[in-house]
Amino acid sequence: MIPALPKCMLPLTWDSPSLGLAKEFIEYAVSVCKPDEVMVFDGRRESWIQSCEDLVKSGSFLKLNPYIWPNCYLSRSNPVDVARSEDRTFMCLKDGETLYRKPHNQIPPQLGFKWGCRAGEYDPEKKRELSTEEMRQCLLKRFEGCMVGRTMYVIPFSMGPVSSEFAKLGIQITDSLYVVANMYTMTHTGMGIISKIAEGSPFVPCWHSTGFPLEAGEKDVCWPCRLLPSDRYIAHFTQPDPAHPRLGEYSIMSYGSGYGGNAILGKKCYALRIASNMARRDKVKWMAEHMLILHVTYTPCIGIDEVTKKKKYGPAEYFTVTGAFPSACGKTNLAMLQVPKEFSDEWKVSCVGDDIAWIRFDSKGRMCAINPESGFFGVAPGTSDYTNRNAMETLRGGNTIFTNVGVTVEGDVWWDGLTEDPPKGLVDWRGHRMQDDAWRDEDKEKEKMKKKQFIKSAAHPNSRYTTPCAQCPIIDPEWNTGKGFPIDVMLFGGRRSQLMPLAVRTRDWNQGVLAAATLRSEGTAAVQDRVVGTLSFDPMAMRPFIGYNVGDYFNHWIEMGKMASDQYRPDIYVVNWFRKDAEGRFLWEGFSENFRIVRWACLQAKERREGKECASSSSCTPSSSSSCAASKCCGAETPLGYAPSPCALGLDLKSEESKHVLKDPSILSVCECKCEDGKCVVGKLLDDGWFNELKERKAFLELLEEDLGKELKKEFNELVDRFASAGMKAPAEMKIEDLHFQLE
Ligand code: OXD
Ligand code: MN
């Protein structure tokens, strides 16, 4: 049960002055939103079940078949509210601070920045974006009376285990019980947080409303929201509210949408946008990144025991790999990777997190990551026992909320990719009964097309599941202890059907930061109204989540690299699982096979730990499949960094299995391999597309104007030089001119 406010505050009473700032915020929010009643969510499992059952009663949730999906529910959103509304997301910084030097509407459209935060709404009368305090007034006006006829739910929550040094607290007020139910799974909730706040721990006030007050006697709808996209605001403030300065510098005000990252405010709004701002502002610097965290255990086989004839294993070694990928690019799959059989004897992986990493230094100067969330909010389509059995097992553990997937009349769920053929008795994500076998046709070609259409319409492409991390069969035993996992490897990857190679290890931290900063990716359905497939910049996969000036954010990365100890500074890799051939077929098998890159990276981290410098490779040529020990294969040198040979990935191009995994070995590199004295050296470029690619990257970096740090500029010009050595035309055009400083 969710008790009404005064009861729930026991042993503290509602009138207790010791409730301090929690009380000030709730009273402030009540006075603005004018709800009919206020309830506090106490974080108990019973309260979660009660919330879900109440949602069933009101018609918002459908209870799924408990024999297949125990304690699981289906929710259907309004079809206009199905993804994060990036172009209604505002980072309202301190007066005088900006995300980019240029106002949002002056950023060249080809850079893809129609999506991503802006400073304030554009006011056509003032011919400028609203200032931070104007935005606050604009939001307060929207919130005025927005909960009339409704209940205001108060959710005390922590990002990160409450007792850990990483933990950050928040209180979300919301008029959506769906959001309450999701926040329970995605964050650490409970009354202990109110007590901590009462004791003086800071918290972020998080305002959320669907913007749908009810007149007396008006019937509620299943998914309240504002229908006009321009009526939605996801606004973040990083300076105090002048009316309530004691509530601190940070606050979030989200209005008009009930979906995912727009409404579950602990996730993208707090744990990425606000947290990244805090991370740079705090005295002890840290980072909040859009990254999965994978823990890898390697127990090398060291021979055969002569007596028992069994394999002998050396001591276990541990690695932590993080991966930054834009939304809907397979982060959850990589976070729950299944190690291919041929490696599973020596290698095991466990999952720490699938979306967000908070990174701090430990006393040895290692960058250590935790997952601040407690649930997975994963994209359903494409998830199956073949692509991600661990995710399926997590869901089958029950306690899952599905949003916008298809459902059968038997109360089973379905989406594109779950099974080969759609089941009979399917109801699509909008609640329309689909006609069984409507896709069948005598003409097999026609049937293929019709089936594709049918399948695609069952679940929304951004349909989701909200499920507890603790249910994942390969969750790391220490995922929730607050212990930071020391990072060895950081992977960065976009969705690129052309040009970008499968994987490269960058030469050093600064080159890696440049590569991550200039990451580009093709659009997916995770963003409202985004044209799927269009290419845009997505630095560190954080474009929609960077919570302060983007140039400063890059410089923060450079500074964090300087603070890391030389011995433990993570290696940065750029990867791309999504190369396609002319017919649109993927050239890399992906999914579990991505482990080959993880293994290659961990073996290089091992060499570094052992003090063996990975220089440009020895005998690893893309055509050799012979005696190349993976641990010796640092890779062939390319302008982007070191590229793996097939043998370094455990592939033998003569075998059919390997050809199935890697359909075209040329995706391994940007250059034709050229060997001199048995060593790979930079060869001729394989694709002329690099000229345009660098030109676009230059345009993006120049957008930062004076905020572009000298290190990145130097790295970029050196990258151009390396491409010039590999035969790229007109490099002089490509260099970034000195904008404001002399290069050393
Ligand atoms: C997510 C996203 O939901 O990145 O994780 O959109
Ligand atoms: Mn994400």
PDB file of C-alpha atoms in Angstrom, residues 339-462:
ATOM      1  CA  VAL A 339      30.488 -16.105 -24.434  1.00  0.00           C
ATOM      2  CA  PRO A 340      30.772 -18.278 -27.584  1.00  0.00           C
ATOM      3  CA  LYS A 341      31.375 -21.954 -26.779  1.00  0.00           C
ATOM      4  CA  GLU A 342      34.900 -22.002 -28.125  1.00  0.00           C
ATOM      5  CA  PHE A 343      35.984 -19.467 -25.476  1.00  0.00           C
ATOM      6  CA  SER A 344      33.692 -20.372 -22.589  1.00  0.00           C
ATOM      7  CA  ASP A 345      36.221 -22.729 -21.067  1.00  0.00           C
ATOM      8  CA  GLU A 346      38.536 -19.864 -20.109  1.00  0.00           C
ATOM      9  CA  TRP A 347      36.274 -16.821 -20.223  1.00  0.00           C
ATOM     10  CA  LYS A 348      33.211 -15.786 -18.224  1.00  0.00           C
ATOM     11  CA  VAL A 349      31.346 -12.516 -18.222  1.00  0.00           C
ATOM     12  CA  SER A 350      28.946 -10.936 -15.775  1.00  0.00           C
ATOM     13  CA  CYS A 351      26.746  -7.901 -16.177  1.00  0.00           C
ATOM     14  CA  VAL A 352      27.093  -4.835 -13.968  1.00  0.00           C
ATOM     15  CA  GLY A 353      24.893  -2.422 -15.920  1.00  0.00           C
ATOM     16  CA  ASP A 354      23.447  -1.874 -19.381  1.00  0.00           C
ATOM     17  CA  ASP A 355      23.018   1.879 -19.791  1.00  0.00           C
ATOM     18  CA  ILE A 356      24.737   4.235 -17.366  1.00  0.00           C
ATOM     19  CA  ALA A 357      28.134   4.271 -15.651  1.00  0.00           C
ATOM     20  CA  TRP A 358      29.214   6.648 -12.903  1.00  0.00           C
ATOM     21  CA  ILE A 359      32.988   6.742 -12.802  1.00  0.00           C
ATOM     22  CA  ARG A 360      35.266   7.827  -9.958  1.00  0.00           C
ATOM     23  CA  PHE A 361      38.961   7.355  -9.188  1.00  0.00           C
ATOM     24  CA  ASP A 362      40.053   4.975  -6.471  1.00  0.00           C
ATOM     25  CA  SER A 363      43.176   5.499  -4.379  1.00  0.00           C
ATOM     26  CA  LYS A 364      45.335   3.761  -7.012  1.00  0.00           C
ATOM     27  CA  GLY A 365      44.261   6.224  -9.704  1.00  0.00           C
ATOM     28  CA  ARG A 366      42.020   3.695 -11.421  1.00  0.00           C
ATOM     29  CA  MET A 367      38.758   4.791 -13.005  1.00  0.00           C
ATOM     30  CA  CYS A 368      36.063   2.770 -11.259  1.00  0.00           C
ATOM     31  CA  ALA A 369      32.491   2.405 -12.490  1.00  0.00           C
ATOM     32  CA  ILE A 370      29.179   1.657 -10.846  1.00  0.00           C
ATOM     33  CA  ASN A 371      25.729   1.240 -12.319  1.00  0.00           C
ATOM     34  CA  PRO A 372      23.514   3.849 -10.618  1.00  0.00           C
ATOM     35  CA  GLU A 373      20.314   2.136 -11.800  1.00  0.00           C
ATOM     36  CA  SER A 374      18.620  -0.951 -10.448  1.00  0.00           C
ATOM     37  CA  GLY A 375      16.610  -2.028 -13.480  1.00  0.00           C
ATOM     38  CA  PHE A 376      16.899  -2.460 -17.228  1.00  0.00           C
ATOM     39  CA  PHE A 377      14.692  -0.331 -19.459  1.00  0.00           C
ATOM     40  CA  GLY A 378      15.492  -2.270 -22.615  1.00  0.00           C
ATOM     41  CA  VAL A 379      14.285  -2.133 -26.191  1.00  0.00           C
ATOM     42  CA  ALA A 380      12.113  -5.228 -26.761  1.00  0.00           C
ATOM     43  CA  PRO A 381      12.224  -5.742 -30.573  1.00  0.00           C
ATOM     44  CA  GLY A 382      15.170  -7.877 -31.565  1.00  0.00           C
ATOM     45  CA  THR A 383      15.428  -9.480 -28.111  1.00  0.00           C
ATOM     46  CA  SER A 384      15.109 -13.258 -28.211  1.00  0.00           C
ATOM     47  CA  ASP A 385      16.650 -16.433 -26.883  1.00  0.00           C
ATOM     48  CA  TYR A 386      18.990 -16.354 -29.859  1.00  0.00           C
ATOM     49  CA  THR A 387      20.127 -12.705 -29.579  1.00  0.00           C
ATOM     50  CA  ASN A 388      20.063 -12.325 -25.789  1.00  0.00           C
ATOM     51  CA  ARG A 389      19.058 -15.353 -23.769  1.00  0.00           C
ATOM     52  CA  ASN A 390      20.138 -13.662 -20.544  1.00  0.00           C
ATOM     53  CA  ALA A 391      17.729 -10.773 -21.142  1.00  0.00           C
ATOM     54  CA  MET A 392      14.943 -13.254 -21.879  1.00  0.00           C
ATOM     55  CA  GLU A 393      15.716 -15.120 -18.644  1.00  0.00           C
ATOM     56  CA  THR A 394      15.651 -11.815 -16.772  1.00  0.00           C
ATOM     57  CA  LEU A 395      12.186 -11.105 -18.172  1.00  0.00           C
ATOM     58  CA  ARG A 396      10.970 -14.620 -17.465  1.00  0.00           C
ATOM     59  CA  GLY A 397      11.888 -13.995 -13.829  1.00  0.00           C
ATOM     60  CA  GLY A 398       8.682 -11.920 -13.730  1.00  0.00           C
ATOM     61  CA  ASN A 399       8.095  -8.483 -12.158  1.00  0.00           C
ATOM     62  CA  THR A 400       8.354  -6.879 -15.570  1.00  0.00           C
ATOM     63  CA  ILE A 401       6.413  -4.017 -17.121  1.00  0.00           C
ATOM     64  CA  PHE A 402       6.204  -4.194 -20.906  1.00  0.00           C
ATOM     65  CA  THR A 403       5.316  -1.024 -22.748  1.00  0.00           C
ATOM     66  CA  ASN A 404       3.967  -0.998 -26.311  1.00  0.00           C
ATOM     67  CA  VAL A 405       4.688  -4.614 -27.213  1.00  0.00           C
ATOM     68  CA  GLY A 406       2.178  -6.936 -28.891  1.00  0.00           C
ATOM     69  CA  VAL A 407       0.161  -9.367 -26.770  1.00  0.00           C
ATOM     70  CA  THR A 408      -1.673 -12.570 -27.584  1.00  0.00           C
ATOM     71  CA  VAL A 409      -5.195 -13.323 -26.458  1.00  0.00           C
ATOM     72  CA  GLU A 410      -3.575 -15.814 -24.052  1.00  0.00           C
ATOM     73  CA  GLY A 411      -1.699 -13.026 -22.314  1.00  0.00           C
ATOM     74  CA  ASP A 412       1.719 -13.750 -23.806  1.00  0.00           C
ATOM     75  CA  VAL A 413       3.853 -10.920 -25.257  1.00  0.00           C
ATOM     76  CA  TRP A 414       5.330 -10.692 -28.735  1.00  0.00           C
ATOM     77  CA  TRP A 415       7.582  -8.428 -30.770  1.00  0.00           C
ATOM     78  CA  ASP A 416       9.634  -8.431 -33.942  1.00  0.00           C
ATOM     79  CA  GLY A 417      12.400 -11.015 -33.621  1.00  0.00           C
ATOM     80  CA  LEU A 418      11.055 -12.905 -30.600  1.00  0.00           C
ATOM     81  CA  THR A 419      10.134 -15.918 -32.727  1.00  0.00           C
ATOM     82  CA  GLU A 420      10.385 -16.601 -36.442  1.00  0.00           C
ATOM     83  CA  ASP A 421       6.634 -16.521 -37.113  1.00  0.00           C
ATOM     84  CA  PRO A 422       4.152 -14.287 -35.317  1.00  0.00           C
ATOM     85  CA  PRO A 423       1.803 -16.214 -33.023  1.00  0.00           C
ATOM     86  CA  LYS A 424      -1.902 -16.497 -33.640  1.00  0.00           C
ATOM     87  CA  GLY A 425      -4.324 -14.316 -31.694  1.00  0.00           C
ATOM     88  CA  LEU A 426      -2.037 -11.292 -31.702  1.00  0.00           C
ATOM     89  CA  VAL A 427      -3.160  -7.853 -30.541  1.00  0.00           C
ATOM     90  CA  ASP A 428      -0.869  -5.041 -31.642  1.00  0.00           C
ATOM     91  CA  TRP A 429       0.661  -2.372 -29.397  1.00  0.00           C
ATOM     92  CA  ARG A 430      -2.250  -0.035 -30.059  1.00  0.00           C
ATOM     93  CA  GLY A 431      -4.717  -2.687 -28.892  1.00  0.00           C
ATOM     94  CA  HIS A 432      -6.001  -3.715 -32.317  1.00  0.00           C
ATOM     95  CA  ARG A 433      -6.610  -7.411 -32.927  1.00  0.00           C
ATOM     96  CA  MET A 434      -4.422  -8.518 -35.832  1.00  0.00           C
ATOM     97  CA  GLN A 435      -5.853 -10.913 -38.349  1.00  0.00           C
ATOM     98  CA  ASP A 436      -4.195 -14.341 -37.990  1.00  0.00           C
ATOM     99  CA  ASP A 437      -2.015 -15.326 -40.906  1.00  0.00           C
ATOM    100  CA  ALA A 438      -2.901 -12.102 -42.745  1.00  0.00           C
ATOM    101  CA  TRP A 439       0.678 -12.140 -44.000  1.00  0.00           C
ATOM    102  CA  ARG A 440       0.442 -15.490 -45.764  1.00  0.00           C
ATOM    103  CA  ASP A 441       0.429 -15.476 -49.567  1.00  0.00           C
ATOM    104  CA  GLU A 442       0.780 -18.056 -52.315  1.00  0.00           C
ATOM    105  CA  ASP A 443       3.400 -15.861 -53.901  1.00  0.00           C
ATOM    106  CA  LYS A 444       6.418 -16.377 -51.636  1.00  0.00           C
ATOM    107  CA  GLU A 445       7.997 -13.036 -52.530  1.00  0.00           C
ATOM    108  CA  LYS A 446       4.778 -11.219 -51.667  1.00  0.00           C
ATOM    109  CA  GLU A 447       4.507 -13.236 -48.472  1.00  0.00           C
ATOM    110  CA  LYS A 448       7.970 -12.111 -47.419  1.00  0.00           C
ATOM    111  CA  MET A 449       6.999  -8.460 -47.794  1.00  0.00           C
ATOM    112  CA  LYS A 450       3.628  -8.891 -46.102  1.00  0.00           C
ATOM    113  CA  LYS A 451       5.157 -10.806 -43.216  1.00  0.00           C
ATOM    114  CA  LYS A 452       7.722  -8.076 -42.663  1.00  0.00           C
ATOM    115  CA  GLN A 453       4.994  -5.443 -42.519  1.00  0.00           C
ATOM    116  CA  PHE A 454       2.851  -7.558 -40.237  1.00  0.00           C
ATOM    117  CA  ILE A 455       5.713  -8.256 -37.848  1.00  0.00           C
ATOM    118  CA  LYS A 456       6.783  -4.631 -37.703  1.00  0.00           C
ATOM    119  CA  SER A 457       3.331  -3.454 -36.742  1.00  0.00           C
ATOM    120  CA  ALA A 458       2.874  -5.813 -33.772  1.00  0.00           C
ATOM    121  CA  ALA A 459       5.122  -3.930 -31.337  1.00  0.00           C
ATOM    122  CA  HIS A 460       6.338  -0.334 -31.561  1.00  0.00           C
ATOM    123  CA  PRO A 461      10.045  -0.278 -32.624  1.00  0.00           C
ATOM    124  CA  ASN A 462      10.848   1.543 -29.362  1.00  0.00           C
TER     125      ASN A 462
END
